[in-house]
Coordinates of C-alpha atoms in Angstrom, one line a residue:
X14 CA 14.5 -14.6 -14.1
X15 CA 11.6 -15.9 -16.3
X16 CA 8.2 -15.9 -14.8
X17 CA 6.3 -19.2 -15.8
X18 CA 3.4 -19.6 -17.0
X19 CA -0.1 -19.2 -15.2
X20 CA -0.9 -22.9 -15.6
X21 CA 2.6 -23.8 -14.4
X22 CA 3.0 -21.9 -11.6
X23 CA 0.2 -23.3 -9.8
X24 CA 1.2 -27.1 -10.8
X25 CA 5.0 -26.5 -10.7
X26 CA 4.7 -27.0 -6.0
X27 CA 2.5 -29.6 -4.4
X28 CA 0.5 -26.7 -2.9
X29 CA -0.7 -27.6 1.1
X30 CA 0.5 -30.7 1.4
X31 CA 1.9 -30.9 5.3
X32 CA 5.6 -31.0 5.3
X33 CA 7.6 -34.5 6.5
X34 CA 9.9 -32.8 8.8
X35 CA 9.0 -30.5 12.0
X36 CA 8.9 -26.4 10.8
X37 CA 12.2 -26.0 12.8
X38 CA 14.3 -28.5 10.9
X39 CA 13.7 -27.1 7.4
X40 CA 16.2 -24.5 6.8
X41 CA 15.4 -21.2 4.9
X42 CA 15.6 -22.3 0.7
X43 CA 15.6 -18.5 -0.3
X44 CA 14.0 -19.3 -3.9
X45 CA 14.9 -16.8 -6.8
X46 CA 11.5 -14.6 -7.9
X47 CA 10.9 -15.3 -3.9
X48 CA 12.8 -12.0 -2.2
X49 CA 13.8 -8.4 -2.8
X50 CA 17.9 -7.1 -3.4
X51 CA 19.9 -5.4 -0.4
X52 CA 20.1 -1.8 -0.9
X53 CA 23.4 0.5 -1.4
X54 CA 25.0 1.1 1.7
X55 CA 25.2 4.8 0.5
X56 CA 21.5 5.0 1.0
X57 CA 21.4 3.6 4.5
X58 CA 24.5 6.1 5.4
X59 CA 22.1 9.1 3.9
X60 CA 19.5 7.9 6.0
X61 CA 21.8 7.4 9.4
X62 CA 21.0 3.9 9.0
X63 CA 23.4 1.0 9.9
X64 CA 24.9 -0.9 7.0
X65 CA 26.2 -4.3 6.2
X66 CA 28.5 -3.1 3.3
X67 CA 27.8 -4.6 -0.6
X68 CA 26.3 -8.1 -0.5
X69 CA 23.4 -10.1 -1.5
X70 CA 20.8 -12.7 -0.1
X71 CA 21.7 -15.1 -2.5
X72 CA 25.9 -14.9 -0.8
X73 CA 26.3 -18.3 0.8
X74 CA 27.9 -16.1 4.0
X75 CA 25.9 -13.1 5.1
X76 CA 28.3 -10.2 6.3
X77 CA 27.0 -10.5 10.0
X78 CA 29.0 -8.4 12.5
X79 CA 30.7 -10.5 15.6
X80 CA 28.3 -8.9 18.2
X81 CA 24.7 -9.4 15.7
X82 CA 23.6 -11.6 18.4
X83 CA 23.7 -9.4 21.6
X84 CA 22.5 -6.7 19.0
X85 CA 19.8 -8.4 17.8
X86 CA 18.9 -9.6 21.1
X87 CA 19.0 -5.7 22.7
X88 CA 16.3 -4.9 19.6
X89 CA 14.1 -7.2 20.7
X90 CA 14.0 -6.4 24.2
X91 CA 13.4 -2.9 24.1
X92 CA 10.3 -3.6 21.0
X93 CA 9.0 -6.0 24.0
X94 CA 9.3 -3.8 26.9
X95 CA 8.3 -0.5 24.2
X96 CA 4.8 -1.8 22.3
X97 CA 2.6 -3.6 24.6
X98 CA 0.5 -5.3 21.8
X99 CA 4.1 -6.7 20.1
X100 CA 5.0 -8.8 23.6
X101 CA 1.0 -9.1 24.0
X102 CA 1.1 -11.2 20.1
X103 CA 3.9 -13.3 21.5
X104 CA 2.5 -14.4 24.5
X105 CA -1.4 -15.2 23.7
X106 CA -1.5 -17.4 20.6
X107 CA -3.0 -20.6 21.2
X108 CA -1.8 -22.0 17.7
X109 CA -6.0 -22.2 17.2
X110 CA -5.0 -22.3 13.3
X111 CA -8.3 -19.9 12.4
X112 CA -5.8 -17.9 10.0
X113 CA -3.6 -20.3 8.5
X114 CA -5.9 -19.9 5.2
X115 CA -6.3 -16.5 5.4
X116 CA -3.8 -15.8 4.1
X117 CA -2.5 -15.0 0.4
X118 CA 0.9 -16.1 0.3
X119 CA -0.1 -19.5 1.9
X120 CA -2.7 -19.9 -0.3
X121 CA -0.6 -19.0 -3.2
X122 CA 2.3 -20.8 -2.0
X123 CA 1.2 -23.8 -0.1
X124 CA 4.8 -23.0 2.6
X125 CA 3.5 -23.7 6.1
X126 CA 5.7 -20.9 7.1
X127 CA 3.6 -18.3 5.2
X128 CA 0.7 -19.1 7.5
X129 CA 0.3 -16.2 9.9
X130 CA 0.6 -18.2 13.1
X131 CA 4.0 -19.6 12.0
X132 CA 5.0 -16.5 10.6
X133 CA 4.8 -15.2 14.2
X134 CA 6.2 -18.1 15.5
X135 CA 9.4 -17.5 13.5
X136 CA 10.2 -14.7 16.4
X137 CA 8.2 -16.5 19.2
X138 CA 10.4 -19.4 19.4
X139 CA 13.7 -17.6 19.6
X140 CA 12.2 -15.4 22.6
X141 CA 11.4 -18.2 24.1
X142 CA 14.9 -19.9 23.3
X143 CA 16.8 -16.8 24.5
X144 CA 14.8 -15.5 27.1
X145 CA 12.5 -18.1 28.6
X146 CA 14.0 -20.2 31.7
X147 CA 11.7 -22.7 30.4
X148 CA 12.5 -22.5 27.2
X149 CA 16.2 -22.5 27.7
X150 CA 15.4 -25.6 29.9
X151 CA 13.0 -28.0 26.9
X152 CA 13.9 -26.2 24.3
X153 CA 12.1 -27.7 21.1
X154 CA 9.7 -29.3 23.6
X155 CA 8.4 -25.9 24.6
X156 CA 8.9 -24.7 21.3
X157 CA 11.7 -22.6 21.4
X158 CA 15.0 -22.4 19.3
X159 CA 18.4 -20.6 19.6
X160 CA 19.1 -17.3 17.7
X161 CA 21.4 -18.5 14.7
X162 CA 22.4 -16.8 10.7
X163 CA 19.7 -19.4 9.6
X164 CA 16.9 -17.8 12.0
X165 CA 18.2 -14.7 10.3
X166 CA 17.9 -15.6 7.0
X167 CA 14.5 -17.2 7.7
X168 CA 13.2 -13.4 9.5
X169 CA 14.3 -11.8 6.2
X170 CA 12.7 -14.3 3.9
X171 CA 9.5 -14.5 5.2
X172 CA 8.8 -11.4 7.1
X173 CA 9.6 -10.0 3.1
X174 CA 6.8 -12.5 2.2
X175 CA 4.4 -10.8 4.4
X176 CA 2.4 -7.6 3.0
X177 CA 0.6 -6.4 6.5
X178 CA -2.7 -6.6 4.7
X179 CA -3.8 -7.9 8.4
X180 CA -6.8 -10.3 6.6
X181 CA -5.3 -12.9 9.4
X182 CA -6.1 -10.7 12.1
X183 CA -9.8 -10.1 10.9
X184 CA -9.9 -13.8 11.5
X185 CA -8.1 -14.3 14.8
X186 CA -10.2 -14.9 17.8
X187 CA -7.6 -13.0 19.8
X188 CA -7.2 -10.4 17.7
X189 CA -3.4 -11.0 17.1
X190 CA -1.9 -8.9 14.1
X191 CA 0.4 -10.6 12.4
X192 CA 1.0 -7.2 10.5
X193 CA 2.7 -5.0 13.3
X194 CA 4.7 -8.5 13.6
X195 CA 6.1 -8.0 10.6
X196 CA 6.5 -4.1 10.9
X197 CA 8.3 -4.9 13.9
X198 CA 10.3 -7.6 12.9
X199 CA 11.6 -6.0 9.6
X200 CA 12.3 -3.0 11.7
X201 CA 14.7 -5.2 14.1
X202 CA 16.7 -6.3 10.9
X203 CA 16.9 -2.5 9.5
X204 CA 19.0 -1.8 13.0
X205 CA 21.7 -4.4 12.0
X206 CA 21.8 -3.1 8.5
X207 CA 19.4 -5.7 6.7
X208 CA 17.0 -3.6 3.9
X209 CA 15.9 -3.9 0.6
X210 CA 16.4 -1.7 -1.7
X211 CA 12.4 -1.4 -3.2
X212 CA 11.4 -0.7 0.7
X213 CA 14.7 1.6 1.4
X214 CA 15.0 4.0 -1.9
X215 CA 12.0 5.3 -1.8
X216 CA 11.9 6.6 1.7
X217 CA 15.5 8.0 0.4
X218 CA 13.6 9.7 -2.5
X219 CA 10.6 10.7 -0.3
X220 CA 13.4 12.2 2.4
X221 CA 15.7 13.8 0.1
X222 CA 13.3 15.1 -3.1
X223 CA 9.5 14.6 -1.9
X224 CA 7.8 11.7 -3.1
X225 CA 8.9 8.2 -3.9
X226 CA 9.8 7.7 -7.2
X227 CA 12.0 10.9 -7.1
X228 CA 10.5 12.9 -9.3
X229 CA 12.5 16.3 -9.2
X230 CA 9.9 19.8 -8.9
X231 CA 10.7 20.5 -12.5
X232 CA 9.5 16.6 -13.8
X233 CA 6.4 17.0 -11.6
X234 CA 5.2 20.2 -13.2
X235 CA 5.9 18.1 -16.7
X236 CA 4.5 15.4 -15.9
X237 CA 0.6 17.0 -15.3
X238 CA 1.0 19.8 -18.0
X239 CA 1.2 16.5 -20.7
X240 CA -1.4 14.8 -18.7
X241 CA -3.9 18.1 -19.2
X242 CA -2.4 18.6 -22.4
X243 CA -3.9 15.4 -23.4
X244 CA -7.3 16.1 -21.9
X245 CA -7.2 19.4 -23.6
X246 CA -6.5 16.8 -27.1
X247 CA -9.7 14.6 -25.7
X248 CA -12.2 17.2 -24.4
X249 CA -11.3 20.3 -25.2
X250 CA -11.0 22.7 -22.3
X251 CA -7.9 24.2 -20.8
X252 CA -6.9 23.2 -17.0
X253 CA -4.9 26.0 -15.4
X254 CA -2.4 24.2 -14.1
X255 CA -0.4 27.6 -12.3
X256 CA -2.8 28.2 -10.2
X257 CA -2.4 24.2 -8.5
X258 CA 1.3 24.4 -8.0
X259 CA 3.1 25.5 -5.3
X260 CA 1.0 28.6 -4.6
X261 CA 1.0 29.9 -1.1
X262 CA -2.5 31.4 0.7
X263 CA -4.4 28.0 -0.8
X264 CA -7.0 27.0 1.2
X265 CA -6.3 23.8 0.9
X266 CA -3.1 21.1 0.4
X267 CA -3.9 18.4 -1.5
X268 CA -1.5 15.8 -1.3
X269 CA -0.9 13.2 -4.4
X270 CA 1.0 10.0 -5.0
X271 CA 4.2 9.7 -7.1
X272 CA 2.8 6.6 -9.0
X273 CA -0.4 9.4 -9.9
X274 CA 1.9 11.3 -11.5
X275 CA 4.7 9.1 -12.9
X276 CA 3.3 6.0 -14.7
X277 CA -0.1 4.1 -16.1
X278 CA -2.9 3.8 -14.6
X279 CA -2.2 6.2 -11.7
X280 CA -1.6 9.0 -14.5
X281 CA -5.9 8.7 -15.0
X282 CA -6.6 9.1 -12.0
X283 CA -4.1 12.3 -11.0
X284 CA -6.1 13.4 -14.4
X285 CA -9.7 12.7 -13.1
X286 CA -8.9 14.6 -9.9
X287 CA -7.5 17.9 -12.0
X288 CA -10.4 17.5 -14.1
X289 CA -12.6 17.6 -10.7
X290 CA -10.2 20.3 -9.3
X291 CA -10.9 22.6 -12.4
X292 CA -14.5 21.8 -12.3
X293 CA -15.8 22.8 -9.0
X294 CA -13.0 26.3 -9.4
X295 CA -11.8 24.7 -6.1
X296 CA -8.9 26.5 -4.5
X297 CA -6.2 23.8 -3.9
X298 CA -2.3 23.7 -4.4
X299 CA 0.0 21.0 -5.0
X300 CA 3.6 20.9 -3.3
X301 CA 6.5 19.9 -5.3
X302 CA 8.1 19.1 -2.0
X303 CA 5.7 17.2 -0.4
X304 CA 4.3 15.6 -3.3
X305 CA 3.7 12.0 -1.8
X306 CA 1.0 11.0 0.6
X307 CA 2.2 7.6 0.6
X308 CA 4.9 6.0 3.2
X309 CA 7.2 3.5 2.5
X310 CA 8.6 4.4 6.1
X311 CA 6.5 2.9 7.2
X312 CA 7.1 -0.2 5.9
X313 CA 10.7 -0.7 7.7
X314 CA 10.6 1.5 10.2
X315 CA 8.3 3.8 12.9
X316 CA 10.8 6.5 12.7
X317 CA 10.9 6.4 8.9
X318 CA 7.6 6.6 8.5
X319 CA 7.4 9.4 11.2
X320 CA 10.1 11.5 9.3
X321 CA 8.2 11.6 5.8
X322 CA 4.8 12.3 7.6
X323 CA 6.2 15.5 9.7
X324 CA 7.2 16.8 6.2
X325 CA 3.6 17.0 4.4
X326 CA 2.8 19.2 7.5
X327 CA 5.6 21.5 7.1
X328 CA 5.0 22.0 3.8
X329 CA 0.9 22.7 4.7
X330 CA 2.9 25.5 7.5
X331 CA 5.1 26.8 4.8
X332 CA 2.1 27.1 2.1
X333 CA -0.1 28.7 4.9
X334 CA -3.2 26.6 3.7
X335 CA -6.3 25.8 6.2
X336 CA -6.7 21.9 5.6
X337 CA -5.5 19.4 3.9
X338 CA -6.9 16.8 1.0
X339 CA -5.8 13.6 0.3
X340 CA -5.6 11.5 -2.6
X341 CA -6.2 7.8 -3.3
X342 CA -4.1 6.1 -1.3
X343 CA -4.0 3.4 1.5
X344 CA -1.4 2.7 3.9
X345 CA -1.2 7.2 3.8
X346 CA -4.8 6.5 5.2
X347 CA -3.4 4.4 7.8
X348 CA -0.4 6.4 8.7
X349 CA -2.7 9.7 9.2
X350 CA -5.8 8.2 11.0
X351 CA -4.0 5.3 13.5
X352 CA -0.5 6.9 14.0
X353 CA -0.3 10.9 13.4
X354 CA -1.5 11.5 17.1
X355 CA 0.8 9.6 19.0
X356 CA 3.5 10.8 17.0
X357 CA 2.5 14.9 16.8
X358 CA -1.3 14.9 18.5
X359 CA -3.5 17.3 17.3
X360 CA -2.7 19.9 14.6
X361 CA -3.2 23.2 16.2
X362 CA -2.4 25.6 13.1
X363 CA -4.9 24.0 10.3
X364 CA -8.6 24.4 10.3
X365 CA -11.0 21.7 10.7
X366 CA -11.6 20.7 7.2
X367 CA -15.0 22.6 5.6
X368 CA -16.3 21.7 2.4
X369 CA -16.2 24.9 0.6
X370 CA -18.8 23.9 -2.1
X371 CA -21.3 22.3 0.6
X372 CA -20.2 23.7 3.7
X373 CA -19.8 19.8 5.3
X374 CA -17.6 19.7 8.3
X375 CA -15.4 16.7 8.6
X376 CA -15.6 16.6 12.3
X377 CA -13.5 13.4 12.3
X378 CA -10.7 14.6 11.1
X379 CA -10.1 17.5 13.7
X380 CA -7.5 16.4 14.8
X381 CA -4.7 15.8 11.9
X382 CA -7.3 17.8 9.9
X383 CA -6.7 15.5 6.5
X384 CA -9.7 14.3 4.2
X385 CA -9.7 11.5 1.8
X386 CA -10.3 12.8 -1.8
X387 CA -12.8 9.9 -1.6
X388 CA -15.0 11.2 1.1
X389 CA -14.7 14.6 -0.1
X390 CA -16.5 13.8 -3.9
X391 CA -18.9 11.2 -1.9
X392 CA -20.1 14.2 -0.5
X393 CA -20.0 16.4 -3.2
X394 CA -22.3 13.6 -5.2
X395 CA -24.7 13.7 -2.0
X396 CA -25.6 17.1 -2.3
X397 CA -26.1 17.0 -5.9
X398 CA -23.2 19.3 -6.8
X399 CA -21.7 17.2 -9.5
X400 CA -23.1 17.3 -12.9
X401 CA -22.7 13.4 -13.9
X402 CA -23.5 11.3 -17.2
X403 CA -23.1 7.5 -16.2
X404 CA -23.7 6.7 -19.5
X405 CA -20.3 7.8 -20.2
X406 CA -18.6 4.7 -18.9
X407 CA -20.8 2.1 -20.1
X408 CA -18.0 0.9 -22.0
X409 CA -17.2 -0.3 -18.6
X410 CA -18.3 -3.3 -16.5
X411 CA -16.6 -2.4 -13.0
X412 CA -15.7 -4.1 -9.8
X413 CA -13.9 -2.4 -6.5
X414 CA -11.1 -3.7 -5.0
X415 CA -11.2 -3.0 -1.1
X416 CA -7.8 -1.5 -0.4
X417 CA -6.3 -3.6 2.6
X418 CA -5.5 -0.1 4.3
X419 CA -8.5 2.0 3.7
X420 CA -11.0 -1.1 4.4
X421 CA -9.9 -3.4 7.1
X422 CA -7.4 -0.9 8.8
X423 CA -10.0 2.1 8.6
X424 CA -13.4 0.4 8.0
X425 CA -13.4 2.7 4.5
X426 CA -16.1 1.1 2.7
X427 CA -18.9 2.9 1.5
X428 CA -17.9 6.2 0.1
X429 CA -16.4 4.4 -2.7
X430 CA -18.9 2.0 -3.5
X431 CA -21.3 5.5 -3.3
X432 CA -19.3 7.3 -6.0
X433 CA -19.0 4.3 -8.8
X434 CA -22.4 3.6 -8.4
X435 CA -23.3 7.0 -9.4
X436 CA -20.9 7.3 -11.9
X437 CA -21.4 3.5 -13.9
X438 CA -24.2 2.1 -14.6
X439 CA -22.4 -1.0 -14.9
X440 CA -21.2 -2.0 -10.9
X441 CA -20.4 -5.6 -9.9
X442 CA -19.0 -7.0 -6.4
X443 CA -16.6 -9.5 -6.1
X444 CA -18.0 -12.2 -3.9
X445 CA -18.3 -11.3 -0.4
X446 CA -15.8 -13.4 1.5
X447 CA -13.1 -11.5 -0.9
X448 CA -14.6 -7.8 -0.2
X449 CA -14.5 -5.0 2.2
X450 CA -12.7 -6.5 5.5
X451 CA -12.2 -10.1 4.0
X452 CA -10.6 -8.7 0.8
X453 CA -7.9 -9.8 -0.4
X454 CA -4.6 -8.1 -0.9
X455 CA -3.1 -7.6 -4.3
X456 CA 0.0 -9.2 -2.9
X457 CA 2.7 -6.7 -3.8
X458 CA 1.8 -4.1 -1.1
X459 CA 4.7 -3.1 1.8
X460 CA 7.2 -2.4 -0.7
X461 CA 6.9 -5.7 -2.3
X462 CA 5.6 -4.4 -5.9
X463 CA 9.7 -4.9 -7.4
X464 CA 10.5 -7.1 -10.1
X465 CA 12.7 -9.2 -9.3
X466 CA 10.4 -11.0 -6.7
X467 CA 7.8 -11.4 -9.7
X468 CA 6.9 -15.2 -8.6
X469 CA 6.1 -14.9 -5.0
X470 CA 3.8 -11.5 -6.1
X471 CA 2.0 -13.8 -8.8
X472 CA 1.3 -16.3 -6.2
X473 CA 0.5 -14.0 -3.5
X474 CA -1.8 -11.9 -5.6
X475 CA -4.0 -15.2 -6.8
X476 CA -6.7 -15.3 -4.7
X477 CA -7.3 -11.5 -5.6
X478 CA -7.5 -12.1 -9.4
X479 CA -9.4 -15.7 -9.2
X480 CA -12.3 -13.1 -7.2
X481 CA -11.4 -11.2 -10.4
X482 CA -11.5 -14.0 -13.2
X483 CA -14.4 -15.1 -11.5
X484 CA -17.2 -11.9 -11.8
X485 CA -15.3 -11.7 -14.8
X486 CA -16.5 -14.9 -16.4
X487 CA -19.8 -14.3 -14.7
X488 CA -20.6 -10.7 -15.8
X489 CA -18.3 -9.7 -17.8
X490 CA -15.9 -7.2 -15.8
X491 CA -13.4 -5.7 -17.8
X492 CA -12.3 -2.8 -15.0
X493 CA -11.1 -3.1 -11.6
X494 CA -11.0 0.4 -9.5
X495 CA -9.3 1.3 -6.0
X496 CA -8.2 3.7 -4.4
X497 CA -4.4 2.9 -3.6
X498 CA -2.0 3.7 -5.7
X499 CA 0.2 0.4 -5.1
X500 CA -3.0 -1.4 -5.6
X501 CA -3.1 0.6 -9.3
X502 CA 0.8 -0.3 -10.0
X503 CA 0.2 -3.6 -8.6
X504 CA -3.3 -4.7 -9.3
X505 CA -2.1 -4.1 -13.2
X506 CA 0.9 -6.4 -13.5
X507 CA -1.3 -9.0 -11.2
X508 CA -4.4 -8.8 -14.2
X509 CA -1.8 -8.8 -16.9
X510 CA -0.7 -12.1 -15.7
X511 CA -3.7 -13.9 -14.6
X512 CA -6.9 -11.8 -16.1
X513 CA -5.7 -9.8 -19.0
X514 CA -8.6 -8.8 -20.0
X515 CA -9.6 -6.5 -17.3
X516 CA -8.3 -3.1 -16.8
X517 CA -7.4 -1.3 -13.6
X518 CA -8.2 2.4 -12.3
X519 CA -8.7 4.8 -9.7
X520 CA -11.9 5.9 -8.9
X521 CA -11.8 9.8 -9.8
X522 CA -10.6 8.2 -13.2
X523 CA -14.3 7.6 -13.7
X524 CA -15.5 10.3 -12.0
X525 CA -14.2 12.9 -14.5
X526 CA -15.2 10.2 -17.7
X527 CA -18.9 10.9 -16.3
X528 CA -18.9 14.7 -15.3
X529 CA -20.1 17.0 -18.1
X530 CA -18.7 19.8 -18.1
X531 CA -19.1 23.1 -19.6
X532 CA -17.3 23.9 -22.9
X533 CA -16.4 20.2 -23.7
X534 CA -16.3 19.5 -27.4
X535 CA -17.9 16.3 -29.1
X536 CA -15.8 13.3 -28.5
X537 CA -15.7 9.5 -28.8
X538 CA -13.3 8.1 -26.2
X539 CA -12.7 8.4 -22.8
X540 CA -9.4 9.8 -20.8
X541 CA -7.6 6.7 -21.9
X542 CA -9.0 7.6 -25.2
X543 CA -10.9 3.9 -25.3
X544 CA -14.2 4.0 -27.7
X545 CA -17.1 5.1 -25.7
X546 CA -20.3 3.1 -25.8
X547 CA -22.1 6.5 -26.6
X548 CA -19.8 9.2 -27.9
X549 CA -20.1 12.6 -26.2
X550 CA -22.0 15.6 -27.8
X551 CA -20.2 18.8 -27.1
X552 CA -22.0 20.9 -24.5
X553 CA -22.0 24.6 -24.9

């Protein structure tokens, strides 16, 4: 399917204009460019997953089996009577409206069912249809509505329109999160075999071969030795890259992302942080089997998502290192800091993590002893052991794109902002009701970043890149950074489309641009090997 044009796409809807019929009488219109393909039934079987067989949203007659309903029904129950804050959402909304346009898919789209408090109420009206005396009693009147294959088709359409960036919740005066809503919700349609195939294969790939993308041992060890090959071409010096891989007695794990290692722009960043690696002498290894710090589990499932995270520390067991380092990433952040203790509690056979070039202790991460690579070179900068030439990305006007993870689920806002400022010279914020916990999400996030749902990620993404287009216009930014790697996969096709003329990066992309380091030969471009403001002299 052709994606149209930026002007069209906004003038091709009448965006926000209230609908002529109540919410419950508009059936489900499921929109090509709007929703993600079913996945192989092979892959769900793999996974001990139930299955539907071969079919397709778009099939006039979904292959529902004759007891869905009780099913369904059961699934609900036991998410109501298991999390307290899921039957806690569906009981204390007062339909206030405070986060109907927050968020990005309404503004994007205009659909009164891609506002947060309808999104929810999508599920809330058939609890209280099926389960409510008063409900079953007044029906509409007390807004509830029978479980039907419409409902179901409506669940998959827009809880698939939703990408748990939680900006809603930042905005509710109840604190309702319309994200664990959605986990939940997508999780009750995985257990009567609904699933899409972006969210599904890579927890396959993740389960089965290590990472996402699945990238094989032999691809992953390929895949860096051209990437330091190149910056051997660029600047000169040799990385070891032996001494990273798979090498037991470490004393620490650091744990990548498969889009760092498989495609452009994550590439430059995996780079910068090898570059940093080689520079500080640091003694780290990379596991080929546990070589993702991402989780798409998480994204259909709590048990997915616990799966692929018990493997990262079985892999830290196997490699007997002391602590563990992790790259740029977001919902990993989320995973390992709000769900890693109920799941496994403390880890009793790592180390606290311990700087071993300062000698900081990162008390606060005790107990699942993981750092973020981010807090790690903030700290490096702070104690001045980072040799750093700003200069060296003055080709560069840069804004920061608060990850939805690492910002508004963890409060990560700072060490990032530390580390650009200290490595550009040229560092420009967004305004600030689209930053740091009001940012926006780059609207392909939860397993959403496929193509064949191009249309509803170029609408969902808008309010992101008109922040963009905007200090753009103003100052001239020609670079995004974050650090996420679906915000680096995402972020680009989402500029591409509406602001082609700004870039997008990881952080440590920029870090290693502006480290000098020792043994570097004159050069002229960066580690994209873009022309440098001021080229480099070689530094014996």
């Amino acid at each position: 399917m052709s994606l149209p044009k930026p002007d069209a796409l906004l003038k091709d809807v009448e965006l926000h204009k209230t609908p002529e019929r109540h919410w419950m009488d508009i059936e489900p219109e499921l929109k090509r460019g709007y929703f993600l393909s079913i996945i192989d039934p092979k892959v769900l079987k793999d996974l001990d997953l139930p299955s539907l067989g071969t079919w397709q949203p778009y099939d006039e007659k979904w292959p529902l089996p004759e007891d869905w309903k009780e099913r369904i029904k059961k699934e609900i129950l036991r998410r109501m009577e298991t999390y307290r804050s899921f039957k806690l959402f569906m009981e204390i909304c007062v339909r206030c409206g405070a986060c109907a346009d927050k968020c990005h898919f309404f503004l994007g789209t205009g659909d009164p069912k891609n506002m947060p408090v309808l999104r929810a109420e999508l599920i809330r009206s058939v609890i209280k249809g099926e389960f409510s005396i008063f409900g079953k009693l007044f029906g509409r009147f007390a807004g509830a509505r029978k479980l039907t294959e419409e409902v179901i088709k409506e669940w998959f359409y827009y809880f698939y329109q939703c990408t748990e960036c939680r900006r809603c919740s930042v905005f509710c005066p109840y604190g309702i999160d319309t994200a664990e809503v959605t986990m939940i919700m997508r999780e009750i349609l995985l257990s009567l075999g609904i699933a899409t195939d972006w969210g599904i294969k890579p927890v396959h790939n993740c389960y089965y071969i290590g990472n996402h993308v699945g990238v094989p041992p032999q691809s992953l060890k390929e895949n860096l030795e051209f990437l330091i090959w190149d910056f051997e071409e660029i600047a000169g010096i040799q990385i070891d890259l032996e001494k990273y891989l798979n090498r037991k007695g470490a004393e620490i794990l650091y744990v990548p992302m498969s889009g760092d290692y498989f495609a452009d722009p994550g590439i430059y960043t995996m780079l910068g942080i090898l570059v940093l690696f080689h520079y500080l002498d640091l003694d780290v290894t990379i596991s080929p089997f546990a070589s993702e710090g991402g989780n798409f589990g998480f994204f259909n499932s709590f048990e997915m998502a616990k799966r692929l995270h018990a493997k990262i520390y079985e892999e830290a067991k196997r490699l007997k290192v002391k602590w563990i380092l992790g790259g740029e990433c977001g919902h990993k952040w989320r995973v390992w800091h709000q769900f890693h203790n109920t799941w496994f509690g403390p880890i009793d056979f790592l180390e606290v993590p311990k700087s071993p070039i300062t000698g900081t202790v990162f008390e606060h991460a005790k107990d699942n002893k993981i750092v973020h690579i981010c807090e790690f070179t903030a700290d490096l900068i702070a104690h001045g052991k980072l040799k750093l030439d700003p200069s060296r990305n003055d080709h560069l006007i840069v804004t920061f794109h608060d990850s939805c993870n690492t910002s508004r689920a963890m409060g990560f806002f700072e060490e990032p902002r530390f580390i650009l400022k200290h490595v550009c010279n040229n560092f420009v914020e967004m305004p600030e009701n689209t930053i740091r916990e009001k940012t926006f999400c780059c609207g392909s996030g939860s397993g959403l970043n496929a193509g064949e749902n191009m249309e509803i990620r170029m609408r969902g993404g808008f309010p992101r890149a008109n922040a963009v287009e905007y200090v753009h216009k103003e100052y001239g930014v020609n670079q995004i950074a974050c650090i996420c790697a679906i915000d680096r996969a995402t972020l680009s096709s989402l500029m591409e489309y509406w602001v082609p003329e700004v870039a997008v990066s990881g952080v440590h992309e920029l870090v290693a641009n502006a480290l000098v380091l020792e043994g570097e030969k004159s050069r002229d471009v960066d580690l994209r090997r873009r022309p440098l403001k001021h080229p480099v002299k070689g530094v014996d």
